[in-house]
Amino acid sequence: MPERGHYERWGKRCLDILGAGLGLLLLSPLLLGTALAVRLALGRPVLFRQERAGQDGLPFTLLKFRSMRDGPGDDAARLTPFGRRLRATALDELPQLVNVLRGEMSLVGPRPLPAAYTARYTARQRQRQRVRPGLAGVAQAAGRNALPWEERLELDARYAARLSLRADLRAMLGTLGILLHGKGVHAPGHATMPRFDSHTNPG
């Protein structure tokens, strides 16, 4: 498909640079306000950094606003009411615009997952890594963290195999709709999302 290849080779990256640059510029007051709120509510550091798997499984450092307090305990114990609101609005994800500008992420793509998960993927699920991870994506648009792991990874693999401008626009609009309705913030029975290794991989 020549059109798809044309978009994948340079069109998508051009849109990423333009979108991330404009986003950082226009949202700078919101970014500064959120950073101040995190500093007052949770202290330092304001940013959470974690190694994630990027395109082709190459590691990079993901940036997020911190939403959990330091200390012992699982996610449910460390996630504060402030942090829950931050996650519900997805404001904690805004620093990833810097990741997009650096070329480590895209505006649209599979969500970046911990590098340790890569070895647990089936061959089909590993296809999600042929594209850059993204801020928005088809799995987020379909239900965010409320989707079971196998369904999320299959949607990601389908997206990576059929990359197009139309798919990206639909994913962006769908993700925005999910966020506006406050859906999919966490998996049923969990504060965030269960670890991938807590599920049986059917592959």
CSV table of C-alpha atoms in Angstrom, one decimal:
chain,number,residue,atom,x,y,z
A,1,MET,CA,0.0,0.0,0.0
A,2,PRO,CA,2.0,3.0,-1.2
A,3,GLU,CA,-0.2,5.5,0.6
A,4,ARG,CA,0.3,3.8,3.9
A,5,GLY,CA,4.1,3.6,3.4
A,6,HIS,CA,4.2,7.3,2.5
A,7,TYR,CA,2.5,8.3,5.7
A,8,GLU,CA,4.5,5.9,7.8
A,9,ARG,CA,7.8,6.9,6.4
A,10,TRP,CA,7.6,10.7,7.0
A,11,GLY,CA,4.0,12.0,7.4
A,12,LYS,CA,3.4,10.6,10.8
A,13,ARG,CA,6.6,11.9,12.2
A,14,CYS,CA,6.0,15.4,10.8
A,15,LEU,CA,2.6,15.5,12.5
A,16,ASP,CA,4.2,14.3,15.7
A,17,ILE,CA,6.7,17.1,15.7
A,18,LEU,CA,4.1,19.7,14.8
A,19,GLY,CA,1.5,18.4,17.3
A,20,ALA,CA,4.0,18.0,20.2
A,21,GLY,CA,5.6,21.3,19.6
A,22,LEU,CA,2.3,23.2,19.5
A,23,GLY,CA,1.0,21.2,22.5
A,24,LEU,CA,3.9,22.1,24.7
A,25,LEU,CA,3.6,25.7,23.7
A,26,LEU,CA,-0.2,26.0,24.1
A,27,LEU,CA,-0.4,23.8,27.2
A,28,SER,CA,2.6,25.4,29.0
A,29,PRO,CA,0.4,27.1,31.6
A,30,LEU,CA,-1.4,23.8,32.3
A,31,LEU,CA,1.9,22.0,32.5
A,32,LEU,CA,3.3,24.5,35.0
A,33,GLY,CA,0.1,24.5,37.0
A,34,THR,CA,0.0,20.7,37.2
A,35,ALA,CA,3.7,20.6,38.1
A,36,LEU,CA,3.0,23.1,41.0
A,37,ALA,CA,0.0,21.0,42.2
A,38,VAL,CA,2.1,17.8,42.2
A,39,ARG,CA,4.9,19.6,44.1
A,40,LEU,CA,2.4,20.8,46.8
A,41,ALA,CA,0.5,17.5,47.0
A,42,LEU,CA,3.3,15.0,46.8
A,43,GLY,CA,6.6,16.9,47.1
A,44,ARG,CA,9.6,16.1,45.0
A,45,PRO,CA,10.3,14.8,42.5
A,46,VAL,CA,7.5,16.2,40.4
A,47,LEU,CA,8.2,13.9,37.4
A,48,PHE,CA,8.1,10.1,37.4
A,49,ARG,CA,10.6,8.5,35.2
A,50,GLN,CA,10.5,4.8,34.2
A,51,GLU,CA,12.2,2.7,31.5
A,52,ARG,CA,9.7,1.5,28.9
A,53,ALA,CA,10.0,-0.4,25.6
A,54,GLY,CA,9.8,1.8,22.5
A,55,GLN,CA,9.8,1.0,18.8
A,56,ASP,CA,11.5,-2.4,18.1
A,57,GLY,CA,11.7,-2.9,21.8
A,58,LEU,CA,14.4,-0.3,22.3
A,59,PRO,CA,14.3,1.2,25.8
A,60,PHE,CA,13.6,4.8,26.6
A,61,THR,CA,12.8,6.9,29.7
A,62,LEU,CA,9.1,7.7,29.9
A,63,LEU,CA,8.1,11.0,31.6
A,64,LYS,CA,4.9,11.4,33.7
A,65,PHE,CA,3.8,13.7,36.4
A,66,ARG,CA,4.0,11.8,39.7
A,67,SER,CA,0.7,10.5,41.0
A,68,MET,CA,1.7,8.2,43.9
A,69,ARG,CA,3.4,8.9,47.2
A,70,ASP,CA,6.7,7.3,48.1
A,71,GLY,CA,6.9,4.4,50.5
A,72,PRO,CA,5.9,0.8,50.9
A,73,GLY,CA,2.7,-0.8,49.7
A,74,ASP,CA,1.0,-1.5,46.4
A,75,ASP,CA,-0.5,1.0,43.9
A,76,ALA,CA,-3.8,1.2,45.8
A,77,ALA,CA,-2.0,2.1,49.0
A,78,ARG,CA,0.3,4.7,47.5
A,79,LEU,CA,-2.3,6.3,45.1
A,80,THR,CA,-3.7,9.4,46.7
A,81,PRO,CA,-7.1,11.1,46.0
A,82,PHE,CA,-5.1,13.8,44.2
A,83,GLY,CA,-3.3,11.2,42.2
A,84,ARG,CA,-6.6,9.5,41.2
A,85,ARG,CA,-7.9,12.8,39.9
A,86,LEU,CA,-4.7,13.4,38.0
A,87,ARG,CA,-4.9,10.0,36.3
A,88,ALA,CA,-8.6,10.3,35.6
A,89,THR,CA,-7.9,13.5,33.6
A,90,ALA,CA,-4.7,12.0,32.0
A,91,LEU,CA,-2.9,15.2,33.0
A,92,ASP,CA,-0.1,13.0,34.4
A,93,GLU,CA,0.6,11.9,30.8
A,94,LEU,CA,1.3,15.4,29.4
A,95,PRO,CA,5.1,15.4,29.9
A,96,GLN,CA,5.2,12.6,27.3
A,97,LEU,CA,4.9,15.4,24.7
A,98,VAL,CA,8.6,15.8,25.3
A,99,ASN,CA,9.0,12.0,24.5
A,100,VAL,CA,7.1,12.6,21.3
A,101,LEU,CA,9.3,15.6,20.4
A,102,ARG,CA,12.4,13.5,21.0
A,103,GLY,CA,11.2,10.8,18.6
A,104,GLU,CA,10.8,8.2,21.4
A,105,MET,CA,7.0,8.2,21.1
A,106,SER,CA,4.2,9.3,18.7
A,107,LEU,CA,1.0,11.1,19.3
A,108,VAL,CA,-0.8,7.9,18.4
A,109,GLY,CA,0.4,4.4,18.9
A,110,PRO,CA,0.3,1.5,21.4
A,111,ARG,CA,0.9,2.6,25.0
A,112,PRO,CA,4.5,2.1,26.1
A,113,LEU,CA,4.8,-0.8,28.5
A,114,PRO,CA,7.6,-1.8,30.8
A,115,ALA,CA,10.6,-3.3,29.0
A,116,ALA,CA,10.3,-6.5,31.1
A,117,TYR,CA,7.0,-7.3,29.4
A,118,THR,CA,8.6,-7.8,25.9
A,119,ALA,CA,9.9,-11.3,26.7
A,120,ARG,CA,6.4,-12.4,27.6
A,121,TYR,CA,4.7,-11.4,24.3
A,122,THR,CA,3.6,-13.9,21.8
A,123,ALA,CA,4.9,-13.4,18.2
A,124,ARG,CA,1.6,-11.7,17.4
A,125,GLN,CA,1.7,-9.4,20.4
A,126,ARG,CA,5.3,-8.4,19.6
A,127,GLN,CA,4.0,-6.8,16.4
A,128,ARG,CA,2.9,-3.8,18.5
A,129,GLN,CA,6.5,-2.8,18.8
A,130,ARG,CA,7.1,-2.3,15.1
A,131,VAL,CA,5.7,1.3,15.6
A,132,ARG,CA,6.5,4.0,18.1
A,133,PRO,CA,4.4,3.9,21.3
A,134,GLY,CA,1.9,6.7,21.6
A,135,LEU,CA,0.0,9.1,23.9
A,136,ALA,CA,-3.4,8.0,22.3
A,137,GLY,CA,-4.2,4.7,20.7
A,138,VAL,CA,-6.8,2.2,19.6
A,139,ALA,CA,-6.7,0.3,22.9
A,140,GLN,CA,-7.2,3.5,24.9
A,141,ALA,CA,-10.1,4.5,22.6
A,142,ALA,CA,-11.7,1.0,23.1
A,143,GLY,CA,-11.7,1.3,26.9
A,144,ARG,CA,-8.3,2.2,28.3
A,145,ASN,CA,-7.2,0.2,31.3
A,146,ALA,CA,-10.7,-1.5,31.6
A,147,LEU,CA,-9.7,-3.8,28.7
A,148,PRO,CA,-8.1,-7.2,29.5
A,149,TRP,CA,-4.5,-7.5,28.5
A,150,GLU,CA,-5.0,-9.9,25.6
A,151,GLU,CA,-7.6,-7.7,24.0
A,152,ARG,CA,-5.4,-4.6,24.4
A,153,LEU,CA,-2.4,-6.2,22.9
A,154,GLU,CA,-4.4,-7.6,20.0
A,155,LEU,CA,-5.8,-4.2,19.2
A,156,ASP,CA,-2.2,-2.8,19.3
A,157,ALA,CA,-1.0,-5.5,16.9
A,158,ARG,CA,-3.8,-4.8,14.4
A,159,TYR,CA,-3.0,-1.0,14.6
A,160,ALA,CA,0.7,-1.6,13.9
A,161,ALA,CA,-0.2,-3.8,10.9
A,162,ARG,CA,-2.6,-1.3,9.3
A,163,LEU,CA,-1.0,2.1,10.1
A,164,SER,CA,-2.8,5.0,8.4
A,165,LEU,CA,-3.8,8.6,8.9
A,166,ARG,CA,-7.4,7.6,9.2
A,167,ALA,CA,-6.7,5.1,11.9
A,168,ASP,CA,-4.7,7.7,13.8
A,169,LEU,CA,-7.5,10.3,13.7
A,170,ARG,CA,-10.0,7.8,14.8
A,171,ALA,CA,-7.8,6.7,17.7
A,172,MET,CA,-7.2,10.3,18.8
A,173,LEU,CA,-10.9,11.2,18.8
A,174,GLY,CA,-11.8,7.9,20.5
A,175,THR,CA,-9.2,8.4,23.2
A,176,LEU,CA,-10.5,12.0,23.8
A,177,GLY,CA,-14.0,10.7,24.2
A,178,ILE,CA,-12.9,8.1,26.7
A,179,LEU,CA,-11.1,10.7,28.7
A,180,LEU,CA,-14.0,13.2,28.7
A,181,HIS,CA,-16.3,10.5,30.1
A,182,GLY,CA,-13.7,9.5,32.7
A,183,LYS,CA,-13.8,5.8,31.6
A,184,GLY,CA,-11.1,3.2,31.9
A,185,VAL,CA,-9.0,4.8,34.5
A,186,HIS,CA,-8.3,1.5,36.2
A,187,ALA,CA,-9.0,-2.2,35.6
A,188,PRO,CA,-11.9,-3.7,37.6
A,189,GLY,CA,-10.7,-4.5,41.1
A,190,HIS,CA,-7.4,-2.7,40.7
A,191,ALA,CA,-6.1,0.8,41.5
A,192,THR,CA,-4.5,1.0,38.1
A,193,MET,CA,-3.8,-2.1,35.9
A,194,PRO,CA,-2.7,-5.6,36.9
A,195,ARG,CA,0.8,-6.7,35.9
A,196,PHE,CA,0.9,-8.5,32.6
A,197,ASP,CA,2.6,-11.5,34.3
A,198,SER,CA,-0.4,-12.0,36.5
A,199,HIS,CA,-2.4,-13.2,33.5
A,200,THR,CA,-2.0,-16.4,31.5
A,201,ASN,CA,-0.8,-15.6,28.0
A,202,PRO,CA,-2.8,-17.8,25.7
A,203,GLY,CA,-0.1,-17.7,23.0
